[in-house]
XYZ file of C-alpha atoms in Angstrom:
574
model
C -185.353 31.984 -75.176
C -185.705 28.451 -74.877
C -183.015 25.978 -76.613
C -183.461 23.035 -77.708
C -180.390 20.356 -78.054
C -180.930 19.359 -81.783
C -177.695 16.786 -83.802
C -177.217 18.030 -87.282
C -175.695 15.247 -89.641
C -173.278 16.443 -92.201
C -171.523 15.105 -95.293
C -167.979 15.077 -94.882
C -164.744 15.344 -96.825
C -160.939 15.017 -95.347
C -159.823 18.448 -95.075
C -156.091 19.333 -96.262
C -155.768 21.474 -93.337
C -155.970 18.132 -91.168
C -159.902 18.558 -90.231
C -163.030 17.714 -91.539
C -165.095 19.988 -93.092
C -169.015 19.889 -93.704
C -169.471 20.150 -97.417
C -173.292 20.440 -97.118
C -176.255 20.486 -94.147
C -178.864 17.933 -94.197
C -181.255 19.881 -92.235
C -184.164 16.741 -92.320
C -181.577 14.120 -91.175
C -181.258 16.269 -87.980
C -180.671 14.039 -84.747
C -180.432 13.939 -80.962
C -177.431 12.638 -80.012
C -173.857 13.963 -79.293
C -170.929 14.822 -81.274
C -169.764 10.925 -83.220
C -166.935 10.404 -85.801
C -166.508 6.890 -86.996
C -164.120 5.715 -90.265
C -165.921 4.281 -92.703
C -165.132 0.673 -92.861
C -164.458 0.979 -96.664
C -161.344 3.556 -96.791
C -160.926 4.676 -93.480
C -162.737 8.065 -94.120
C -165.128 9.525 -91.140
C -168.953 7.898 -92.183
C -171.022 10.873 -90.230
C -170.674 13.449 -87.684
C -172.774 14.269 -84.887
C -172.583 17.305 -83.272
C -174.389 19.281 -79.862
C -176.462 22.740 -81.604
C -178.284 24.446 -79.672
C -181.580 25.687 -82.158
C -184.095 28.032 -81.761
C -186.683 27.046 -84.257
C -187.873 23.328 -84.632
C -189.344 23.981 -87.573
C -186.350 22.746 -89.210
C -187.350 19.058 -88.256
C -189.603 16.684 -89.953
C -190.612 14.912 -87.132
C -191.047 15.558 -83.158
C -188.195 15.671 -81.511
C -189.089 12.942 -78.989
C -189.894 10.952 -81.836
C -185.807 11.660 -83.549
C -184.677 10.853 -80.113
C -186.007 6.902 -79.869
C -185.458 6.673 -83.463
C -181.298 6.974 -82.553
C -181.968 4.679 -79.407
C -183.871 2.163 -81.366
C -181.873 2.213 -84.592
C -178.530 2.953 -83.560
C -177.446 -0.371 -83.488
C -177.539 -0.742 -87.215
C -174.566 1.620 -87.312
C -173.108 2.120 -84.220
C -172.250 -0.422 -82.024
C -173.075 -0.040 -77.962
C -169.592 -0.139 -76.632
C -168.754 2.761 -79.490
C -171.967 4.722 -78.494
C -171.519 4.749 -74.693
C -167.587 5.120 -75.559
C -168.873 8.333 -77.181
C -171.229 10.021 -73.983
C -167.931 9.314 -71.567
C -165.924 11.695 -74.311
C -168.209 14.005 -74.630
C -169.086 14.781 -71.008
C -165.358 14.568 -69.849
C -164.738 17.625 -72.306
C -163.386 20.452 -70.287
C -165.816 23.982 -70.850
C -164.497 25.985 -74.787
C -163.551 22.310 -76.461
C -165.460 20.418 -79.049
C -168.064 20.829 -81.105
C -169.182 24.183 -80.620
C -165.853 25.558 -79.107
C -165.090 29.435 -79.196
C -162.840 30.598 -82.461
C -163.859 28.093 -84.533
C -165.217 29.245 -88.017
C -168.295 27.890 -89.536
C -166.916 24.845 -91.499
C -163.230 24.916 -90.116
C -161.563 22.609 -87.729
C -162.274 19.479 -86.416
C -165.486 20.581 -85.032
C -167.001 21.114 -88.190
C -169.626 23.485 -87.156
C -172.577 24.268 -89.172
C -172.775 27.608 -91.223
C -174.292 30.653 -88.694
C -174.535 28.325 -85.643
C -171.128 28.724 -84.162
C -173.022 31.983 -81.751
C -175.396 29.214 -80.370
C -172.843 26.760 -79.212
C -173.705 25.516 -75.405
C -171.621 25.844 -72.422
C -170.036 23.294 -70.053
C -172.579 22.836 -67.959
C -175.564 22.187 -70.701
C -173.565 20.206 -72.925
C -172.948 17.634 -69.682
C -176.641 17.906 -68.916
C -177.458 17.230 -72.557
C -175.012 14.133 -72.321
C -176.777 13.001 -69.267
C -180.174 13.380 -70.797
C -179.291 11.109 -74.013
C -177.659 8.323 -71.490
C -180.892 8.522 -69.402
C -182.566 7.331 -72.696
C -180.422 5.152 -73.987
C -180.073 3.273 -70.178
C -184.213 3.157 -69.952
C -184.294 1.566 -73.621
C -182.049 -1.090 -72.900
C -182.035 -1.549 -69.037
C -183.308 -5.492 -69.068
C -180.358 -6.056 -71.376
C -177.996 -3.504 -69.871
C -179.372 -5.033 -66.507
C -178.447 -8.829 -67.233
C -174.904 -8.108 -68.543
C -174.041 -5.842 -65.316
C -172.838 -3.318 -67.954
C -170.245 -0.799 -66.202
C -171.189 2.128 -68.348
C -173.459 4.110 -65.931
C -170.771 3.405 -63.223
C -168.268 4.517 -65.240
C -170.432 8.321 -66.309
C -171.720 8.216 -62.144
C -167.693 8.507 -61.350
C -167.408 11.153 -63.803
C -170.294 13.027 -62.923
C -168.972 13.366 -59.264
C -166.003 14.218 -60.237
C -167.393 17.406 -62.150
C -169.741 18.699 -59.388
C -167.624 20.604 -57.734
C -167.070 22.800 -60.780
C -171.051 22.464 -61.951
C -173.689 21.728 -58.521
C -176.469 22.118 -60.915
C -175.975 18.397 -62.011
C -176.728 17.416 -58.642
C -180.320 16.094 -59.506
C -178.375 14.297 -62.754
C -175.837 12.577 -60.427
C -178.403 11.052 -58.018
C -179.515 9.686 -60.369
C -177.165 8.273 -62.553
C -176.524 6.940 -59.254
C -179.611 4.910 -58.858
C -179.328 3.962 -61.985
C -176.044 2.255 -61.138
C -177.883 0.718 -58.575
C -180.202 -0.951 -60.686
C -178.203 -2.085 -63.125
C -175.204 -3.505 -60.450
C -176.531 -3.896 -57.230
C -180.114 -4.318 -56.616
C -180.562 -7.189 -59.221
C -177.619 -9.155 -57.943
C -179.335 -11.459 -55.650
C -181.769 -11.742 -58.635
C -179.524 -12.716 -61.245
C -177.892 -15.089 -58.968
C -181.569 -16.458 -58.495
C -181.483 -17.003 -62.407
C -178.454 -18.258 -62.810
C -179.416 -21.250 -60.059
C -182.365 -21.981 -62.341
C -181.087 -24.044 -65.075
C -184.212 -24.613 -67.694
C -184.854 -27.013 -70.774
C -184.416 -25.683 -73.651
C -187.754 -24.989 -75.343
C -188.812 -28.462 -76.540
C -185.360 -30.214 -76.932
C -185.707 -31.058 -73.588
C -188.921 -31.915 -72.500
C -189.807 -31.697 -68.415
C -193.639 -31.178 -67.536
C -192.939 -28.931 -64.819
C -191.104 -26.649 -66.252
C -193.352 -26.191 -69.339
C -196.313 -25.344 -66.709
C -194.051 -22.239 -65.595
C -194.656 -18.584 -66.955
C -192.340 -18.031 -69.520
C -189.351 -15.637 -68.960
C -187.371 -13.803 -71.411
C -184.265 -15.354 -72.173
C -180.964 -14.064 -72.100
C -177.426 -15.176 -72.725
C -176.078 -15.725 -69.391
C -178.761 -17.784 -68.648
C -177.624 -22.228 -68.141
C -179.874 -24.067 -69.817
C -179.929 -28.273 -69.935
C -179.931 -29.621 -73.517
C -178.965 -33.332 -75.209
C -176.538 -33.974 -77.934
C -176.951 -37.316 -79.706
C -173.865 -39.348 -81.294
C -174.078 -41.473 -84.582
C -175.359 -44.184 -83.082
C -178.582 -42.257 -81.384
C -177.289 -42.363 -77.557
C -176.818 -38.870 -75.900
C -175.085 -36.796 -73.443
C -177.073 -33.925 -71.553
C -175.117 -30.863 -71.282
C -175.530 -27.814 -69.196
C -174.380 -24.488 -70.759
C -174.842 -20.726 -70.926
C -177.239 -19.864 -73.465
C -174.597 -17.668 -75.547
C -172.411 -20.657 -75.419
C -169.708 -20.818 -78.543
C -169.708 -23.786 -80.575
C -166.510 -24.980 -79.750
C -167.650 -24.568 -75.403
C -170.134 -27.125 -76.054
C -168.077 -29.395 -77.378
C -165.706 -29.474 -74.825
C -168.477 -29.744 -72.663
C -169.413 -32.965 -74.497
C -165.962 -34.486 -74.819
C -165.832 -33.761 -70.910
C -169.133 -35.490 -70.897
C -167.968 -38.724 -73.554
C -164.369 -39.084 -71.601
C -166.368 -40.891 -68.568
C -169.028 -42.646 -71.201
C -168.330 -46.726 -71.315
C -169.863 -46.793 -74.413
C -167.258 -44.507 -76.028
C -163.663 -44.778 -74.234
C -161.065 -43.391 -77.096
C -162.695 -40.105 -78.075
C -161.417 -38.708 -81.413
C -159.227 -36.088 -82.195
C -161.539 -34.101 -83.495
C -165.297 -32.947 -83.028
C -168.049 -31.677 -84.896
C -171.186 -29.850 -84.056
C -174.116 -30.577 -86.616
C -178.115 -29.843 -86.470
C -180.377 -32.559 -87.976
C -183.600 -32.016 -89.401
C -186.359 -34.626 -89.600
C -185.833 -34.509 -92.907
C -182.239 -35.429 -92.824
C -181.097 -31.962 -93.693
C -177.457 -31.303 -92.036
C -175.986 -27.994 -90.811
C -172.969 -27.929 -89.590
C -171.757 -24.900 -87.103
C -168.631 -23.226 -86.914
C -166.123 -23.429 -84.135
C -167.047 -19.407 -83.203
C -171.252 -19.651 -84.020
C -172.854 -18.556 -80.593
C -176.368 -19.136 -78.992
C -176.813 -21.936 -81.329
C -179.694 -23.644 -79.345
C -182.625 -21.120 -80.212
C -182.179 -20.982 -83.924
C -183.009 -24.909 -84.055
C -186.089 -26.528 -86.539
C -189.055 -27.607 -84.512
C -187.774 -30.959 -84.916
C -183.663 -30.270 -85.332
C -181.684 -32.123 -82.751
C -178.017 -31.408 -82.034
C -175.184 -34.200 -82.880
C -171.173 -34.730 -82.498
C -169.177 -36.709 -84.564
C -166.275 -36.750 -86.430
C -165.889 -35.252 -89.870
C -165.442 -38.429 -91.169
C -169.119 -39.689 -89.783
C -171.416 -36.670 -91.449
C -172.400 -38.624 -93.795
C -173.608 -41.129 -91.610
C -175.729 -39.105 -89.581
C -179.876 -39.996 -89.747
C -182.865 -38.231 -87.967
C -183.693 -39.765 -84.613
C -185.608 -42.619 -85.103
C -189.339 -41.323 -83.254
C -189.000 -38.272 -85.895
C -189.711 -40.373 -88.908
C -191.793 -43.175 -87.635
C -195.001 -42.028 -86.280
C -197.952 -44.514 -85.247
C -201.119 -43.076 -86.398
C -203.831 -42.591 -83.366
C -206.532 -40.928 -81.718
C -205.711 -36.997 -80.998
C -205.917 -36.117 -77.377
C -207.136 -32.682 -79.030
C -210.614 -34.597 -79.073
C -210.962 -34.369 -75.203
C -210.357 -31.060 -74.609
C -213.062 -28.240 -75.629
C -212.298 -25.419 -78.269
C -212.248 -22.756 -75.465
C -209.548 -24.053 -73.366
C -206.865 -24.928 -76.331
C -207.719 -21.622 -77.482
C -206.830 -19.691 -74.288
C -203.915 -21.450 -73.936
C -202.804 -21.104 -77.182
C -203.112 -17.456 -76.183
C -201.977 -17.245 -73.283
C -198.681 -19.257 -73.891
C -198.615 -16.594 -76.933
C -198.286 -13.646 -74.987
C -195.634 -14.659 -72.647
C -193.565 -15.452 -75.579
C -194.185 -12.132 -77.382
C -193.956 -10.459 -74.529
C -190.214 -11.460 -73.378
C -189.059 -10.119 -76.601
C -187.116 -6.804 -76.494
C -187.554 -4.289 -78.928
C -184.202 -3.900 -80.190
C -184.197 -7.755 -80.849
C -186.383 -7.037 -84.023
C -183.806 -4.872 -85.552
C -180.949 -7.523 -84.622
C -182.541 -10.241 -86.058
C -182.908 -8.110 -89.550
C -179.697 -5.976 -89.623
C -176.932 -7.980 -87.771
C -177.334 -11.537 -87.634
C -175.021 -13.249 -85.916
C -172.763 -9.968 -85.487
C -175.248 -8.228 -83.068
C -173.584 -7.492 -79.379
C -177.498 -8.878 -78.825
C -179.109 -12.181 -80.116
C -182.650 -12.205 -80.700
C -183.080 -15.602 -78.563
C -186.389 -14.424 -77.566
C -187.813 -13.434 -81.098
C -186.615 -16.670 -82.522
C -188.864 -18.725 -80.144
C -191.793 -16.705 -80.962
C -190.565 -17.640 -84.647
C -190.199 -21.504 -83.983
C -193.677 -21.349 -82.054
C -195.500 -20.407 -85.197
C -193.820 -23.077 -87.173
C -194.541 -25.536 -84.836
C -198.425 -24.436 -84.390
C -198.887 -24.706 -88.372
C -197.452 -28.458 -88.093
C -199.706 -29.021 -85.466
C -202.589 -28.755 -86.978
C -201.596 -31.178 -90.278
C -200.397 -33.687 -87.203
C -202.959 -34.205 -85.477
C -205.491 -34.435 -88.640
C -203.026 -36.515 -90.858
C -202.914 -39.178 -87.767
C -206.633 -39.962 -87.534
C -207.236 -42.895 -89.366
C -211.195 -42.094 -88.815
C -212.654 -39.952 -91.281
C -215.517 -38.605 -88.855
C -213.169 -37.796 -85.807
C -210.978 -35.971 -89.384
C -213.574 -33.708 -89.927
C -214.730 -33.376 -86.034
C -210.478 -32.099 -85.620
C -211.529 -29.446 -88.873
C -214.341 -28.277 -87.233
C -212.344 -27.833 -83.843
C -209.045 -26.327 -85.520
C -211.540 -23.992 -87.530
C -213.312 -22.844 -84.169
C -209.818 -22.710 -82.350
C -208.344 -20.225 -85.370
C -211.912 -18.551 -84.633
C -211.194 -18.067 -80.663
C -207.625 -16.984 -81.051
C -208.906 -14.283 -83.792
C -211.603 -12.933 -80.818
C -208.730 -12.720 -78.047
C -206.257 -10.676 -81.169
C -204.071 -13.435 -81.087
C -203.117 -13.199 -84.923
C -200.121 -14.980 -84.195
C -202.124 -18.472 -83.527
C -204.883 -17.199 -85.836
C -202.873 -17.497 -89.065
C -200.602 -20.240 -87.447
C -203.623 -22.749 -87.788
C -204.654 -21.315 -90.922
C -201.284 -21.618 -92.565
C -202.132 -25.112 -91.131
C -205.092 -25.924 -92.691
C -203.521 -24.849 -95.610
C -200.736 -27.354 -95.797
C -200.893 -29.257 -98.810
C -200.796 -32.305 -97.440
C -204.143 -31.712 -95.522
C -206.040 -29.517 -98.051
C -205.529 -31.987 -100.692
C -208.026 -34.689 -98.630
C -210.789 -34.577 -100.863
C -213.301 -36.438 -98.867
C -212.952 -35.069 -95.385
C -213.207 -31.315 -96.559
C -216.396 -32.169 -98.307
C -217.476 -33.492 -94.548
C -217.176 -30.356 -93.130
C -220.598 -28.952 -92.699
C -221.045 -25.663 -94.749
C -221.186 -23.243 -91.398
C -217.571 -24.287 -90.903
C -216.634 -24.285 -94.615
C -217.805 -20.859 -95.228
C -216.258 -19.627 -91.898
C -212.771 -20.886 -93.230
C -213.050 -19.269 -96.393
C -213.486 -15.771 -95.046
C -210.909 -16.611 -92.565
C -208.636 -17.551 -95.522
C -209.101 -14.424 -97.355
C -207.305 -12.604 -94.370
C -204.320 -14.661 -95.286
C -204.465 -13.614 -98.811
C -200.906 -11.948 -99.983
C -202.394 -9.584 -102.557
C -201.738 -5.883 -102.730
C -199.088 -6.488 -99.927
C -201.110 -8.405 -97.313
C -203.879 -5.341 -97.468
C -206.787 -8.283 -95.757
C -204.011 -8.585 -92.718
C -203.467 -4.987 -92.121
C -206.972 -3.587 -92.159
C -207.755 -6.113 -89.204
C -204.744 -5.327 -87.503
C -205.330 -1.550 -87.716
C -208.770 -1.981 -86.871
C -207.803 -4.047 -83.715
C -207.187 -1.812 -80.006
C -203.967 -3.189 -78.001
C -203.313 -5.581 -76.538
C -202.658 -8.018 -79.400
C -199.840 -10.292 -80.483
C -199.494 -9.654 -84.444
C -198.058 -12.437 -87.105
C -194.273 -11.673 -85.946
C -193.337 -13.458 -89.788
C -195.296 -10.546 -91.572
C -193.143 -7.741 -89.164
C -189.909 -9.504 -89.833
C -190.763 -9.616 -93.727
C -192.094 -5.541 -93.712
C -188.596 -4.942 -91.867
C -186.576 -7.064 -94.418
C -187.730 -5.639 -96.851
C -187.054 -2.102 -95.894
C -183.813 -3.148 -95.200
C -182.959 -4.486 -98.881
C -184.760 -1.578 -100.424
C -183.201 1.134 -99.183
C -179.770 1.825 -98.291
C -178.333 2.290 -94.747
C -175.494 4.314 -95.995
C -175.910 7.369 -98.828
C -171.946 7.747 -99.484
C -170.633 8.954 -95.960
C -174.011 9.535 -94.852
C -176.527 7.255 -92.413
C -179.710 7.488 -94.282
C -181.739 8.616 -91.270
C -185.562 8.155 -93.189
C -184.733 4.405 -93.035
C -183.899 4.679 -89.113
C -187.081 6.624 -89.043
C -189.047 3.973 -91.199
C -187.413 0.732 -89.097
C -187.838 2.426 -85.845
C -191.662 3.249 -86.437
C -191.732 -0.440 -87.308
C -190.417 -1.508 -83.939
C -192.651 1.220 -82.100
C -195.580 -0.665 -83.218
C -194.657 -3.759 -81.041
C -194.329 -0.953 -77.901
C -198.125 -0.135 -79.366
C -199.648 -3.833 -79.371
C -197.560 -4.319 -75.905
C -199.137 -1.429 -74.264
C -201.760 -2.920 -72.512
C -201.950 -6.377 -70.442
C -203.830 -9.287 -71.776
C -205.830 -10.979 -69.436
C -205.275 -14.597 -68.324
C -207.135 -17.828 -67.231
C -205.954 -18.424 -63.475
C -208.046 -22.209 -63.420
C -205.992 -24.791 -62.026
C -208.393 -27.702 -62.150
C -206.273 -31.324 -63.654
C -208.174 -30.957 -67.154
C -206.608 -27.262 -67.100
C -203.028 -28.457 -66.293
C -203.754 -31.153 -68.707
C -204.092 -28.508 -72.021
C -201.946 -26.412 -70.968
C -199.136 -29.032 -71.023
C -200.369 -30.137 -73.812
C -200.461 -26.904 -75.442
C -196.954 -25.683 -74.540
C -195.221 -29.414 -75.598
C -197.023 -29.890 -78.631
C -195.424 -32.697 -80.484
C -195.253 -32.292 -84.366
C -193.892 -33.915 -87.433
C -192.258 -31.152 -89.555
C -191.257 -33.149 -92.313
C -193.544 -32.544 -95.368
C -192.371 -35.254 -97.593
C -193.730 -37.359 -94.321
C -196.724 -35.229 -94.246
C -197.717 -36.238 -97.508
C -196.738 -39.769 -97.159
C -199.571 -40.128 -94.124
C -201.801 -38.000 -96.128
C -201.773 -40.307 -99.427
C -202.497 -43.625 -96.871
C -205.546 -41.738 -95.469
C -207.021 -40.961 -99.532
C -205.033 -42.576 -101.874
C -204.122 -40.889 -104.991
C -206.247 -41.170 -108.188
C -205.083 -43.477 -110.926
């Protein structure tokens, strides 16, 4: 008979006898993982309780059991922290043969095992327990290698060593301990020259330090470790470039700034104390805790980072080139539809595509508590915002109310291209563009758009229509075949939403048909991922040209300025 590793998750109660007990099966919340017992963090108690079964029938689950399996991997996270999960594997294969869950004399329901009524006959030996073990690390290591991979985690070292150690006593893990021991290879050894390759390349940060050359590079993911050059500005406007790990605390940078100040003529007695704020363009102030990390990707568009003392918040204004802007001729109007397009695209896709899975459900559930910051996912994020200013920009700065309609028609056509290459990220990104008040309400140049165009926008407009939950949106998406980079905002606001709608926790319970909902969520982006998108390899100057255009796209993000341009270009009435 074949058996099939299958985690049952019970309610629990404290048990006088000095156990826990399960009070009640939840056959459909059924699980792959190992044996877990974690207090609750409201009174201590044990939340849930994982434990090794060995089942005959699978007709007992909902879903496949590959699927259950990446739902744990992918959702985890939200309830059990890496360093506890991996914490948990170690304990579980170290367990001699006849201990935990399953163990021989234990009772249905007594104990610390807690077994499950009528299963205690099916319990699995030494051996398949470890293999079991071994199979859910395998998983959980191939989910997460690139991040495993960049923080030179020392779990699969840690199970390889115990592994050996136990085949004496079991040589049918043999096959399992080769390779857990490549796996420590990969994730220690063979990407150590590569990582030290990484960590030689220091790199702007995404458009708050602008260098051509850079920008004309593919995009990598980003990670924490990774030393990135940024400037901090002081009251007065000057600035002091810093270099600094990625993950950097608040209160890192700032020493790295007062380091920078103490050889400054300009500012010889530095005070006592130092604080880190982000302005907007608009003025807008945040200011960061001592302990906030990886504070440079969750910048505005247009937010620049500034020191000062307490005492000078107040004083603190915009930099001056982000609220005076010279109205002028676009450079949009030399370049052809086609090419903005595919690089619009193609810049697109590298960004979607150095985001990791799990950085979806950080971004929703954790915040700034996650072991892992979705850096990556909040670029895609920022891009977006800073395509829909884009397009008011460059129309709100043309004084000429011909070349204002020519830049319609070409933003129109570009929303048009990106739509045909199933980039709906840059599709609705112009749209929401177009859309801007401050553009829509110009009266006279939307009545010079010739009624091809006009019409065209309109449908294009009804795909951005909210109603009946965005129902335009998805039909287009479902009807689209991968590879395609979705509207990341609508994802984040589906996940969101699950998240406040339902509850993670049912008393001491994890309520697995959310994990199920989120992770089928976050399986989507492995869908629109799953094939490669095809890029423009042209090189010629006028090629270099948009795309370095494309990928520093400079953008006022400041509506009430927005509006102020928009009301010189068509005065109100009366």
């Amino acid at each position: 008979m074949t058996r099939i590793i299958v985690l049952h998750l019970y309610e629990i109660h404290a048990n006088p006898g000095g156990g826990f007990a399960a009070s009640r099966r939840r056959a459909s919340l059924s699980r792959v993982v190992p044996f877990f017992r974690e207090p609750s963090p409201e009174g201590g108690q044990p939340r849930e309780v994982f434990s090794f079964v060995f089942c005959p029938n699978l007709m007992i689950l909902s879903v496949p059991l590959e699927t259950l399996l990446d739902d744990f991997m992918l959702t985890h996270p939200i309830f059990l922290t890496a360093d506890a999960f991996q914490q948990v594997l170690l304990q579980q294969f170290c367990l001699p043969a006849g201990e935990g869950p399953g163990a021989e004399g234990e009772e249905p329901g007594e104990g610390g095992g807690g077994q499950p009524y009528g299963v205690a006959e099916l319990a699995p030996d030494g051996v398949s327990r470890k293999r079991a073990v071994l199979s859910v690390a395998f998983r959980y290591l191939d989910t997460y290698r690139e991040l495993l991979q960049e923080e030179g985690d020392k779990f699969p070292k840690e199970l390889y060593v115990c592994a050996l150690q136990e085949l004496s006593r079991h040589p049918d893990l043999v096959d399992d301990v080769v390779k857990l021991e490549r796996w420590t290879q990969i994730l220690n050894c063979s990407c150590s020259e590569e990582k030290e390759s990484r960590r030689k390349q220091v790199r702007p940060l995404f458009r708050h330090f602008r260098r051509i050359d850079a920008c004309l590079q593919p995009r990598e993911a980003f990670r924490g470790s990774d030393e990135i050059f940024c400037r901090v500005y002081t009251p007065d406007h000057s600035y002091v470039t810093i270099r600094s790990r990625l993950s950097c605390r608040v209160d890192d940078i700032l020493a790295l700034v007062r380091e920078k100040l103490q050889y400054s003529d300009e500012r010889p007695l530095l005070p006592s104390k130092l604080i880190l704020v982000a302005v907007t363009s608009a003025g807008e102030k945040a200011v960061f805790r001592p302990s906030d990390e990886a504070v440079f990707t969750t910048l505005g568009v247009n937010t620049h980072l500034f020191t000062c003392q307490p005492s000078e918040l107040d004083s603190l204004l915009p930099l001056p080139e982000e609220i005076h802007w010279t109205p002028g001729d676009s450079k949009l109007h030399d370049m052809s539809a086609e090419e903005v397009a595919n690089q619009l695209v193609a810049f697109d896709w590298e960004l979607f595509s150095c985001v990791h899975e799990v950085e979806f459900v950080c971004y929703v559930f954790h915040g700034e508590q996650s072991r892992w910051r979705p850096l990556n996912l909040e670029l895609v994020l920022q891009r977006c915002s800073e395509v829909q200013h884009w397009v008011a920009t460059e129309t709100l700065q043309c004084h000429s109310l011909p070349k204002r309609v020519q830049l319609l028609r070409k933003f129109i056509k570009i929303a048009a291209l990106c739509k045909q290459q199933q980039d709906l990220l840059s599709f609705l990104a112009v749209l929401l563009g177009l859309d801007n008040p401050a553009l829509s309400r110009l009266r006279l140049t939307w009545e010079g758009l010739p009624g091809k165009f006009r019409k065209q926008f309109q449908q294009f407009e009804s795909i951005t229509d909210p109603s009946r939950n965005h129902k335009s949106y998805r039909d287009l998406i479902t009807s689209l075949m991968p590879p395609l980079i979705p509207f990341t905002p609508l994802l984040l606001k589906d996940l969101t939403f699950l998240h406040e709608s339902c509850k993670t926790f049912h008393g001491q319970l994890v309520n697995f048909d959310k994990m199920h909902k989120v992770a089928d969520m976050v399986r989507s982006i492995r869908r629109y991922r799953s094939g490669q998108l095809v890029m423009d390899t042209e090189t010629s100057p006028s090629h270099l040209q948009t795309k370095a255009y494309v990928r520093q796209l400079h953008v006022i993000d400041n509506q009430n300025l927005l509006f102020d341009l928009s009301c010189k270009l068509e005065p109100r009435d009366g």
